[in-house]
Amino acid sequence: MITSAQNERVRYVRSLARRRVRQREGRFVVEGTRLADEVVRAGIRPALVLYTPAWAVTPAGERLLPALSQAEEGAWPVSDAVLAACADTQTPQGVVVVVPVVELPARPGLILILDRVRDPGNLGTILRSAEAAGVGQVLLAPGTVDRYNPKVVRGAMGAHFRLPAFDLSWEAIAGRVAGRAVWLADAAGQVTYDAVDWTRPAALIIGGEAAGAGREAAALAGGRVCIPMAGGTESLNAAMAATVILFEAARQRRGVGR
């Protein structure tokens, strides 16, 4: 049993809270039973697992631990205090898993571009909605929060293991969307989101929460799409707006079998 927060494995897990370390190592941390289960379901071999004895004897622990124990650097029992030191949440569920970054190949379908979305909770929700709506790939423009930020990982609820996503420059993004209709979500847009033909090859740009989309996004977009709203509401946050538009696109694509 690991009982010291100064243990080398514990210190390594804690170091992955920093973006530069995650990028250097090509690994990130997931915590809790739900995400540990997603790792196993995705068939990903963990790099390292830390768990409490109390978690190991729960039904979920007994089911997941045999697979998690195949981790490259082993699965290690730790004290509650050590687990808490490794976790990003205030009430950790008894297991943290270090996972290698796996880049998934892009799929056909709608391309979602995220420009300067800086709130981790919003990005996590957007990734979860994008997966549920059948988005083909997500392109994260410069200035967007790290998709492996712990809050993003929790909010995405396993989308990291199933949804193709790429951190790209604007030049690379322009290459990816060449030949597609590119729409920028904008509260002042002149075209309503349900009037767009989303069955055609298309890309949707969602801008950040504070300043919205930048000049590169505006230059790439061929049109601006809005969500009509009643009352005095002026706009939705980035995650809500993305979800509304993505599920309209999914509804249209279901109608034509795409």
PDB file of C-alpha atoms in Angstrom:
ATOM      1  CA  MET A   1       0.000   0.000   0.000  1.00  0.00           C
ATOM      2  CA  ILE A   2       1.306   3.436  -0.975  1.00  0.00           C
ATOM      3  CA  THR A   3       0.778   5.791   1.947  1.00  0.00           C
ATOM      4  CA  SER A   4       3.099   8.697   1.143  1.00  0.00           C
ATOM      5  CA  ALA A   5       2.285  11.559  -1.204  1.00  0.00           C
ATOM      6  CA  GLN A   6       6.031  11.725  -1.889  1.00  0.00           C
ATOM      7  CA  ASN A   7       6.017   8.317  -3.554  1.00  0.00           C
ATOM      8  CA  GLU A   8       7.382   8.590  -7.108  1.00  0.00           C
ATOM      9  CA  ARG A   9       4.237   7.191  -8.691  1.00  0.00           C
ATOM     10  CA  VAL A  10       2.044   9.574  -6.744  1.00  0.00           C
ATOM     11  CA  ARG A  11       4.235  12.514  -7.652  1.00  0.00           C
ATOM     12  CA  TYR A  12       4.054  11.485 -11.303  1.00  0.00           C
ATOM     13  CA  VAL A  13       0.251  11.378 -11.285  1.00  0.00           C
ATOM     14  CA  ARG A  14       0.131  14.780  -9.622  1.00  0.00           C
ATOM     15  CA  SER A  15       2.540  16.220 -12.193  1.00  0.00           C
ATOM     16  CA  LEU A  16       0.020  15.431 -14.935  1.00  0.00           C
ATOM     17  CA  ALA A  17      -2.209  18.192 -13.579  1.00  0.00           C
ATOM     18  CA  ARG A  18       0.047  20.534 -15.595  1.00  0.00           C
ATOM     19  CA  ARG A  19      -0.611  20.928 -19.296  1.00  0.00           C
ATOM     20  CA  ARG A  20       3.034  21.010 -20.320  1.00  0.00           C
ATOM     21  CA  VAL A  21       3.664  17.720 -18.519  1.00  0.00           C
ATOM     22  CA  ARG A  22       0.638  16.104 -20.194  1.00  0.00           C
ATOM     23  CA  GLN A  23       1.910  17.249 -23.575  1.00  0.00           C
ATOM     24  CA  ARG A  24       5.436  16.026 -22.896  1.00  0.00           C
ATOM     25  CA  GLU A  25       4.322  12.631 -21.592  1.00  0.00           C
ATOM     26  CA  GLY A  26       1.431  12.065 -23.999  1.00  0.00           C
ATOM     27  CA  ARG A  27      -0.714  11.027 -21.044  1.00  0.00           C
ATOM     28  CA  PHE A  28      -3.576  12.383 -18.975  1.00  0.00           C
ATOM     29  CA  VAL A  29      -5.513  11.400 -15.854  1.00  0.00           C
ATOM     30  CA  VAL A  30      -9.085  10.221 -15.478  1.00  0.00           C
ATOM     31  CA  GLU A  31     -10.675   9.642 -12.107  1.00  0.00           C
ATOM     32  CA  GLY A  32     -13.710   7.841 -10.765  1.00  0.00           C
ATOM     33  CA  THR A  33     -15.544   4.640 -11.568  1.00  0.00           C
ATOM     34  CA  ARG A  34     -17.433   5.948 -14.583  1.00  0.00           C
ATOM     35  CA  LEU A  35     -14.331   7.064 -16.483  1.00  0.00           C
ATOM     36  CA  ALA A  36     -12.328   4.030 -15.391  1.00  0.00           C
ATOM     37  CA  ASP A  37     -15.106   1.954 -16.944  1.00  0.00           C
ATOM     38  CA  GLU A  38     -14.887   4.019 -20.147  1.00  0.00           C
ATOM     39  CA  VAL A  39     -11.161   3.259 -20.362  1.00  0.00           C
ATOM     40  CA  VAL A  40     -11.821  -0.473 -20.063  1.00  0.00           C
ATOM     41  CA  ARG A  41     -14.699  -0.376 -22.558  1.00  0.00           C
ATOM     42  CA  ALA A  42     -12.511   1.469 -25.064  1.00  0.00           C
ATOM     43  CA  GLY A  43      -9.904  -1.289 -24.822  1.00  0.00           C
ATOM     44  CA  ILE A  44      -7.172   1.149 -23.830  1.00  0.00           C
ATOM     45  CA  ARG A  45      -4.306  -0.198 -21.768  1.00  0.00           C
ATOM     46  CA  PRO A  46      -3.701   2.259 -18.922  1.00  0.00           C
ATOM     47  CA  ALA A  47      -0.239   3.523 -18.110  1.00  0.00           C
ATOM     48  CA  LEU A  48      -0.741   3.494 -14.333  1.00  0.00           C
ATOM     49  CA  VAL A  49      -3.616   2.949 -11.887  1.00  0.00           C
ATOM     50  CA  LEU A  50      -3.954   3.984  -8.237  1.00  0.00           C
ATOM     51  CA  TYR A  51      -6.933   2.786  -6.189  1.00  0.00           C
ATOM     52  CA  THR A  52      -8.072   2.480  -2.588  1.00  0.00           C
ATOM     53  CA  PRO A  53      -8.742  -0.934  -1.011  1.00  0.00           C
ATOM     54  CA  ALA A  54     -12.299   0.200  -0.256  1.00  0.00           C
ATOM     55  CA  TRP A  55     -12.915   0.846  -3.956  1.00  0.00           C
ATOM     56  CA  ALA A  56     -11.391  -2.500  -4.927  1.00  0.00           C
ATOM     57  CA  VAL A  57     -14.064  -4.451  -3.021  1.00  0.00           C
ATOM     58  CA  THR A  58     -17.023  -2.564  -4.512  1.00  0.00           C
ATOM     59  CA  PRO A  59     -18.919  -4.371  -7.301  1.00  0.00           C
ATOM     60  CA  ALA A  60     -17.457  -1.938  -9.840  1.00  0.00           C
ATOM     61  CA  GLY A  61     -13.969  -2.318  -8.449  1.00  0.00           C
ATOM     62  CA  GLU A  62     -14.132  -6.106  -8.559  1.00  0.00           C
ATOM     63  CA  ARG A  63     -15.338  -5.939 -12.153  1.00  0.00           C
ATOM     64  CA  LEU A  64     -12.836  -3.360 -13.430  1.00  0.00           C
ATOM     65  CA  LEU A  65      -9.677  -4.095 -11.478  1.00  0.00           C
ATOM     66  CA  PRO A  66      -8.620  -7.209 -13.428  1.00  0.00           C
ATOM     67  CA  ALA A  67      -8.486  -5.164 -16.654  1.00  0.00           C
ATOM     68  CA  LEU A  68      -7.003  -2.081 -14.995  1.00  0.00           C
ATOM     69  CA  SER A  69      -4.300  -4.252 -13.418  1.00  0.00           C
ATOM     70  CA  GLN A  70      -2.870  -4.794 -16.898  1.00  0.00           C
ATOM     71  CA  ALA A  71      -1.584  -1.203 -16.735  1.00  0.00           C
ATOM     72  CA  GLU A  72       1.883  -0.712 -18.182  1.00  0.00           C
ATOM     73  CA  GLU A  73       3.290   0.443 -14.838  1.00  0.00           C
ATOM     74  CA  GLY A  74       0.934  -1.553 -12.657  1.00  0.00           C
ATOM     75  CA  ALA A  75      -2.106  -0.949 -10.459  1.00  0.00           C
ATOM     76  CA  TRP A  76      -1.264   0.088  -6.906  1.00  0.00           C
ATOM     77  CA  PRO A  77      -3.380   0.273  -3.751  1.00  0.00           C
ATOM     78  CA  VAL A  78      -3.085   3.614  -1.969  1.00  0.00           C
ATOM     79  CA  SER A  79      -4.411   5.217   1.177  1.00  0.00           C
ATOM     80  CA  ASP A  80      -7.436   7.496   1.065  1.00  0.00           C
ATOM     81  CA  ALA A  81      -5.182  10.498   1.724  1.00  0.00           C
ATOM     82  CA  VAL A  82      -2.904   9.641  -1.188  1.00  0.00           C
ATOM     83  CA  LEU A  83      -5.859   9.120  -3.523  1.00  0.00           C
ATOM     84  CA  ALA A  84      -7.239  12.500  -2.482  1.00  0.00           C
ATOM     85  CA  ALA A  85      -3.862  14.105  -3.198  1.00  0.00           C
ATOM     86  CA  CYS A  86      -3.945  12.695  -6.751  1.00  0.00           C
ATOM     87  CA  ALA A  87      -7.561  13.600  -7.519  1.00  0.00           C
ATOM     88  CA  ASP A  88      -8.864  16.868  -8.938  1.00  0.00           C
ATOM     89  CA  THR A  89     -12.291  16.499  -7.305  1.00  0.00           C
ATOM     90  CA  GLN A  90     -13.108  17.234  -3.676  1.00  0.00           C
ATOM     91  CA  THR A  91     -14.749  13.853  -3.111  1.00  0.00           C
ATOM     92  CA  PRO A  92     -12.776  11.316  -5.198  1.00  0.00           C
ATOM     93  CA  GLN A  93     -14.352   7.944  -5.927  1.00  0.00           C
ATOM     94  CA  GLY A  94     -11.377   5.764  -5.101  1.00  0.00           C
ATOM     95  CA  VAL A  95      -9.571   5.275  -8.400  1.00  0.00           C
ATOM     96  CA  VAL A  96      -7.390   7.353 -10.733  1.00  0.00           C
ATOM     97  CA  VAL A  97      -6.127   6.092 -14.073  1.00  0.00           C
ATOM     98  CA  VAL A  98      -3.277   7.479 -16.148  1.00  0.00           C
ATOM     99  CA  VAL A  99      -4.214   7.034 -19.801  1.00  0.00           C
ATOM    100  CA  PRO A 100      -2.110   7.431 -22.957  1.00  0.00           C
ATOM    101  CA  VAL A 101      -3.325   9.992 -25.463  1.00  0.00           C
ATOM    102  CA  VAL A 102      -4.826   8.121 -28.431  1.00  0.00           C
ATOM    103  CA  GLU A 103      -5.507  10.060 -31.640  1.00  0.00           C
ATOM    104  CA  LEU A 104      -8.531   8.668 -33.447  1.00  0.00           C
ATOM    105  CA  PRO A 105      -8.850   8.922 -37.238  1.00  0.00           C
ATOM    106  CA  ALA A 106     -11.250  11.533 -38.569  1.00  0.00           C
ATOM    107  CA  ARG A 107     -14.680  10.298 -39.632  1.00  0.00           C
ATOM    108  CA  PRO A 108     -17.021  11.532 -42.351  1.00  0.00           C
ATOM    109  CA  GLY A 109     -19.631  13.992 -41.209  1.00  0.00           C
ATOM    110  CA  LEU A 110     -19.967  17.470 -39.797  1.00  0.00           C
ATOM    111  CA  ILE A 111     -16.757  19.204 -38.673  1.00  0.00           C
ATOM    112  CA  LEU A 112     -16.963  21.219 -35.462  1.00  0.00           C
ATOM    113  CA  ILE A 113     -14.393  23.994 -34.972  1.00  0.00           C
ATOM    114  CA  LEU A 114     -13.873  25.482 -31.512  1.00  0.00           C
ATOM    115  CA  ASP A 115     -12.266  28.910 -31.361  1.00  0.00           C
ATOM    116  CA  ARG A 116     -10.981  30.256 -28.030  1.00  0.00           C
ATOM    117  CA  VAL A 117     -13.389  28.222 -25.897  1.00  0.00           C
ATOM    118  CA  ARG A 118     -11.571  28.738 -22.612  1.00  0.00           C
ATOM    119  CA  ASP A 119     -14.000  27.397 -20.018  1.00  0.00           C
ATOM    120  CA  PRO A 120     -13.153  23.728 -19.258  1.00  0.00           C
ATOM    121  CA  GLY A 121     -16.727  22.884 -18.302  1.00  0.00           C
ATOM    122  CA  ASN A 122     -18.044  24.251 -21.574  1.00  0.00           C
ATOM    123  CA  LEU A 123     -15.463  22.373 -23.623  1.00  0.00           C
ATOM    124  CA  GLY A 124     -16.241  19.111 -21.829  1.00  0.00           C
ATOM    125  CA  THR A 125     -19.959  19.543 -22.466  1.00  0.00           C
ATOM    126  CA  ILE A 126     -19.367  20.421 -26.121  1.00  0.00           C
ATOM    127  CA  LEU A 127     -17.257  17.305 -26.673  1.00  0.00           C
ATOM    128  CA  ARG A 128     -19.933  15.153 -25.038  1.00  0.00           C
ATOM    129  CA  SER A 129     -22.655  16.725 -27.198  1.00  0.00           C
ATOM    130  CA  ALA A 130     -20.522  16.435 -30.336  1.00  0.00           C
ATOM    131  CA  GLU A 131     -20.060  12.727 -29.808  1.00  0.00           C
ATOM    132  CA  ALA A 132     -23.762  12.207 -29.093  1.00  0.00           C
ATOM    133  CA  ALA A 133     -24.710  14.165 -32.216  1.00  0.00           C
ATOM    134  CA  GLY A 134     -22.419  12.113 -34.460  1.00  0.00           C
ATOM    135  CA  VAL A 135     -19.895  14.832 -35.321  1.00  0.00           C
ATOM    136  CA  GLY A 136     -17.177  13.522 -37.606  1.00  0.00           C
ATOM    137  CA  GLN A 137     -14.295  15.430 -36.026  1.00  0.00           C
ATOM    138  CA  VAL A 138     -13.606  18.351 -33.715  1.00  0.00           C
ATOM    139  CA  LEU A 139     -10.874  20.868 -34.535  1.00  0.00           C
ATOM    140  CA  LEU A 140      -9.541  22.937 -31.634  1.00  0.00           C
ATOM    141  CA  ALA A 141      -8.095  26.252 -32.744  1.00  0.00           C
ATOM    142  CA  PRO A 142      -5.272  28.069 -30.931  1.00  0.00           C
ATOM    143  CA  GLY A 143      -6.440  29.690 -27.702  1.00  0.00           C
ATOM    144  CA  THR A 144      -8.881  26.908 -26.783  1.00  0.00           C
ATOM    145  CA  VAL A 145      -8.465  25.239 -23.391  1.00  0.00           C
ATOM    146  CA  ASP A 146      -6.523  21.971 -23.306  1.00  0.00           C
ATOM    147  CA  ARG A 147      -8.890  19.101 -24.020  1.00  0.00           C
ATOM    148  CA  TYR A 148      -7.065  16.973 -21.448  1.00  0.00           C
ATOM    149  CA  ASN A 149      -7.666  19.437 -18.631  1.00  0.00           C
ATOM    150  CA  PRO A 150      -9.200  17.412 -15.743  1.00  0.00           C
ATOM    151  CA  LYS A 151     -12.449  19.409 -15.793  1.00  0.00           C
ATOM    152  CA  VAL A 152     -12.759  18.922 -19.562  1.00  0.00           C
ATOM    153  CA  VAL A 153     -12.175  15.182 -19.188  1.00  0.00           C
ATOM    154  CA  ARG A 154     -14.871  14.870 -16.514  1.00  0.00           C
ATOM    155  CA  GLY A 155     -17.370  16.926 -18.489  1.00  0.00           C
ATOM    156  CA  ALA A 156     -16.811  14.969 -21.698  1.00  0.00           C
ATOM    157  CA  MET A 157     -17.810  11.709 -19.952  1.00  0.00           C
ATOM    158  CA  GLY A 158     -15.649   9.430 -22.084  1.00  0.00           C
ATOM    159  CA  ALA A 159     -15.891  11.294 -25.397  1.00  0.00           C
ATOM    160  CA  HIS A 160     -12.081  11.496 -25.451  1.00  0.00           C
ATOM    161  CA  PHE A 161     -11.986   7.766 -26.194  1.00  0.00           C
ATOM    162  CA  ARG A 162     -14.476   7.843 -29.077  1.00  0.00           C
ATOM    163  CA  LEU A 163     -14.540  11.288 -30.701  1.00  0.00           C
ATOM    164  CA  PRO A 164     -11.793  12.302 -33.149  1.00  0.00           C
ATOM    165  CA  ALA A 165     -10.354  15.658 -32.062  1.00  0.00           C
ATOM    166  CA  PHE A 166      -7.302  17.600 -33.202  1.00  0.00           C
ATOM    167  CA  ASP A 167      -5.387  20.680 -32.030  1.00  0.00           C
ATOM    168  CA  LEU A 168      -4.610  22.552 -35.240  1.00  0.00           C
ATOM    169  CA  SER A 169      -3.384  25.888 -36.553  1.00  0.00           C
ATOM    170  CA  TRP A 170      -5.805  28.016 -38.546  1.00  0.00           C
ATOM    171  CA  GLU A 171      -3.891  27.159 -41.712  1.00  0.00           C
ATOM    172  CA  ALA A 172      -4.419  23.441 -41.064  1.00  0.00           C
ATOM    173  CA  ILE A 173      -8.069  24.011 -40.154  1.00  0.00           C
ATOM    174  CA  ALA A 174      -8.635  25.830 -43.453  1.00  0.00           C
ATOM    175  CA  GLY A 175      -7.221  22.819 -45.267  1.00  0.00           C
ATOM    176  CA  ARG A 176      -9.532  20.429 -43.407  1.00  0.00           C
ATOM    177  CA  VAL A 177     -12.694  22.357 -44.307  1.00  0.00           C
ATOM    178  CA  ALA A 178     -11.826  23.157 -47.926  1.00  0.00           C
ATOM    179  CA  GLY A 179     -14.852  22.593 -50.155  1.00  0.00           C
ATOM    180  CA  ARG A 180     -17.328  22.699 -47.248  1.00  0.00           C
ATOM    181  CA  ALA A 181     -19.891  25.285 -46.266  1.00  0.00           C
ATOM    182  CA  VAL A 182     -18.482  26.922 -43.124  1.00  0.00           C
ATOM    183  CA  TRP A 183     -20.936  28.485 -40.681  1.00  0.00           C
ATOM    184  CA  LEU A 184     -20.080  30.643 -37.677  1.00  0.00           C
ATOM    185  CA  ALA A 185     -22.519  30.596 -34.757  1.00  0.00           C
ATOM    186  CA  ASP A 186     -23.310  34.254 -34.053  1.00  0.00           C
ATOM    187  CA  ALA A 187     -26.204  35.759 -32.092  1.00  0.00           C
ATOM    188  CA  ALA A 188     -26.383  38.480 -34.771  1.00  0.00           C
ATOM    189  CA  GLY A 189     -26.385  36.002 -37.669  1.00  0.00           C
ATOM    190  CA  GLN A 190     -28.970  36.404 -40.421  1.00  0.00           C
ATOM    191  CA  VAL A 191     -29.634  32.690 -41.074  1.00  0.00           C
ATOM    192  CA  THR A 192     -31.441  30.594 -38.471  1.00  0.00           C
ATOM    193  CA  TYR A 193     -29.735  27.335 -37.499  1.00  0.00           C
ATOM    194  CA  ASP A 194     -32.668  25.205 -38.703  1.00  0.00           C
ATOM    195  CA  ALA A 195     -32.713  26.879 -42.134  1.00  0.00           C
ATOM    196  CA  VAL A 196     -29.225  25.604 -42.991  1.00  0.00           C
ATOM    197  CA  ASP A 197     -28.936  22.418 -45.040  1.00  0.00           C
ATOM    198  CA  TRP A 198     -26.717  20.419 -42.692  1.00  0.00           C
ATOM    199  CA  THR A 199     -26.941  17.333 -44.910  1.00  0.00           C
ATOM    200  CA  ARG A 200     -24.339  18.913 -47.198  1.00  0.00           C
ATOM    201  CA  PRO A 201     -20.621  18.845 -46.344  1.00  0.00           C
ATOM    202  CA  ALA A 202     -20.359  21.513 -43.680  1.00  0.00           C
ATOM    203  CA  ALA A 203     -18.395  22.861 -40.743  1.00  0.00           C
ATOM    204  CA  LEU A 204     -19.638  24.797 -37.720  1.00  0.00           C
ATOM    205  CA  ILE A 205     -17.518  27.276 -35.766  1.00  0.00           C
ATOM    206  CA  ILE A 206     -18.311  27.940 -32.113  1.00  0.00           C
ATOM    207  CA  GLY A 207     -16.556  30.933 -30.587  1.00  0.00           C
ATOM    208  CA  GLY A 208     -15.425  31.529 -27.025  1.00  0.00           C
ATOM    209  CA  GLU A 209     -17.596  32.576 -24.105  1.00  0.00           C
ATOM    210  CA  ALA A 210     -16.210  36.064 -23.557  1.00  0.00           C
ATOM    211  CA  ALA A 211     -15.067  37.633 -26.820  1.00  0.00           C
ATOM    212  CA  GLY A 212     -16.623  35.191 -29.275  1.00  0.00           C
ATOM    213  CA  ALA A 213     -14.851  34.054 -32.407  1.00  0.00           C
ATOM    214  CA  GLY A 214     -11.640  35.715 -33.562  1.00  0.00           C
ATOM    215  CA  ARG A 215     -10.747  37.237 -36.895  1.00  0.00           C
ATOM    216  CA  GLU A 216      -9.378  33.965 -38.292  1.00  0.00           C
ATOM    217  CA  ALA A 217     -12.712  32.266 -37.656  1.00  0.00           C
ATOM    218  CA  ALA A 218     -14.643  35.156 -39.143  1.00  0.00           C
ATOM    219  CA  ALA A 219     -12.465  35.090 -42.255  1.00  0.00           C
ATOM    220  CA  LEU A 220     -12.978  31.358 -42.723  1.00  0.00           C
ATOM    221  CA  ALA A 221     -16.756  31.436 -42.323  1.00  0.00           C
ATOM    222  CA  GLY A 222     -18.931  31.768 -45.386  1.00  0.00           C
ATOM    223  CA  GLY A 223     -22.040  32.628 -43.359  1.00  0.00           C
ATOM    224  CA  ARG A 224     -23.329  33.255 -39.860  1.00  0.00           C
ATOM    225  CA  VAL A 225     -26.017  31.218 -38.194  1.00  0.00           C
ATOM    226  CA  CYS A 226     -28.155  32.220 -35.222  1.00  0.00           C
ATOM    227  CA  ILE A 227     -30.568  30.603 -32.768  1.00  0.00           C
ATOM    228  CA  PRO A 228     -33.821  32.603 -32.509  1.00  0.00           C
ATOM    229  CA  MET A 229     -34.750  33.296 -28.897  1.00  0.00           C
ATOM    230  CA  ALA A 230     -37.860  34.611 -27.194  1.00  0.00           C
ATOM    231  CA  GLY A 231     -38.019  37.213 -24.456  1.00  0.00           C
ATOM    232  CA  GLY A 232     -35.033  39.278 -23.461  1.00  0.00           C
ATOM    233  CA  THR A 233     -32.420  36.544 -23.805  1.00  0.00           C
ATOM    234  CA  GLU A 234     -29.620  37.721 -26.051  1.00  0.00           C
ATOM    235  CA  SER A 235     -27.506  34.578 -26.368  1.00  0.00           C
ATOM    236  CA  LEU A 236     -26.736  31.112 -25.041  1.00  0.00           C
ATOM    237  CA  ASN A 237     -23.394  30.015 -23.683  1.00  0.00           C
ATOM    238  CA  ALA A 238     -21.024  28.205 -26.022  1.00  0.00           C
ATOM    239  CA  ALA A 239     -21.936  24.704 -24.873  1.00  0.00           C
ATOM    240  CA  MET A 240     -25.695  25.242 -25.117  1.00  0.00           C
ATOM    241  CA  ALA A 241     -25.475  26.904 -28.527  1.00  0.00           C
ATOM    242  CA  ALA A 242     -23.273  24.130 -29.881  1.00  0.00           C
ATOM    243  CA  THR A 243     -25.623  21.452 -28.575  1.00  0.00           C
ATOM    244  CA  VAL A 244     -28.719  23.036 -30.109  1.00  0.00           C
ATOM    245  CA  ILE A 245     -27.142  23.403 -33.549  1.00  0.00           C
ATOM    246  CA  LEU A 246     -25.396  20.020 -33.562  1.00  0.00           C
ATOM    247  CA  PHE A 247     -28.580  18.147 -32.766  1.00  0.00           C
ATOM    248  CA  GLU A 248     -30.465  19.978 -35.518  1.00  0.00           C
ATOM    249  CA  ALA A 249     -27.728  18.856 -37.907  1.00  0.00           C
ATOM    250  CA  ALA A 250     -28.041  15.307 -36.549  1.00  0.00           C
ATOM    251  CA  ARG A 251     -31.824  15.394 -37.030  1.00  0.00           C
ATOM    252  CA  GLN A 252     -31.450  16.448 -40.655  1.00  0.00           C
ATOM    253  CA  ARG A 253     -28.782  13.851 -41.373  1.00  0.00           C
ATOM    254  CA  ARG A 254     -30.922  11.078 -39.902  1.00  0.00           C
ATOM    255  CA  GLY A 255     -33.653  12.049 -42.328  1.00  0.00           C
ATOM    256  CA  VAL A 256     -31.404  11.362 -45.329  1.00  0.00           C
ATOM    257  CA  GLY A 257     -29.583   8.389 -43.842  1.00  0.00           C
ATOM    258  CA  ARG A 258     -26.258  10.179 -43.324  1.00  0.00           C
TER     259      ARG A 258
END
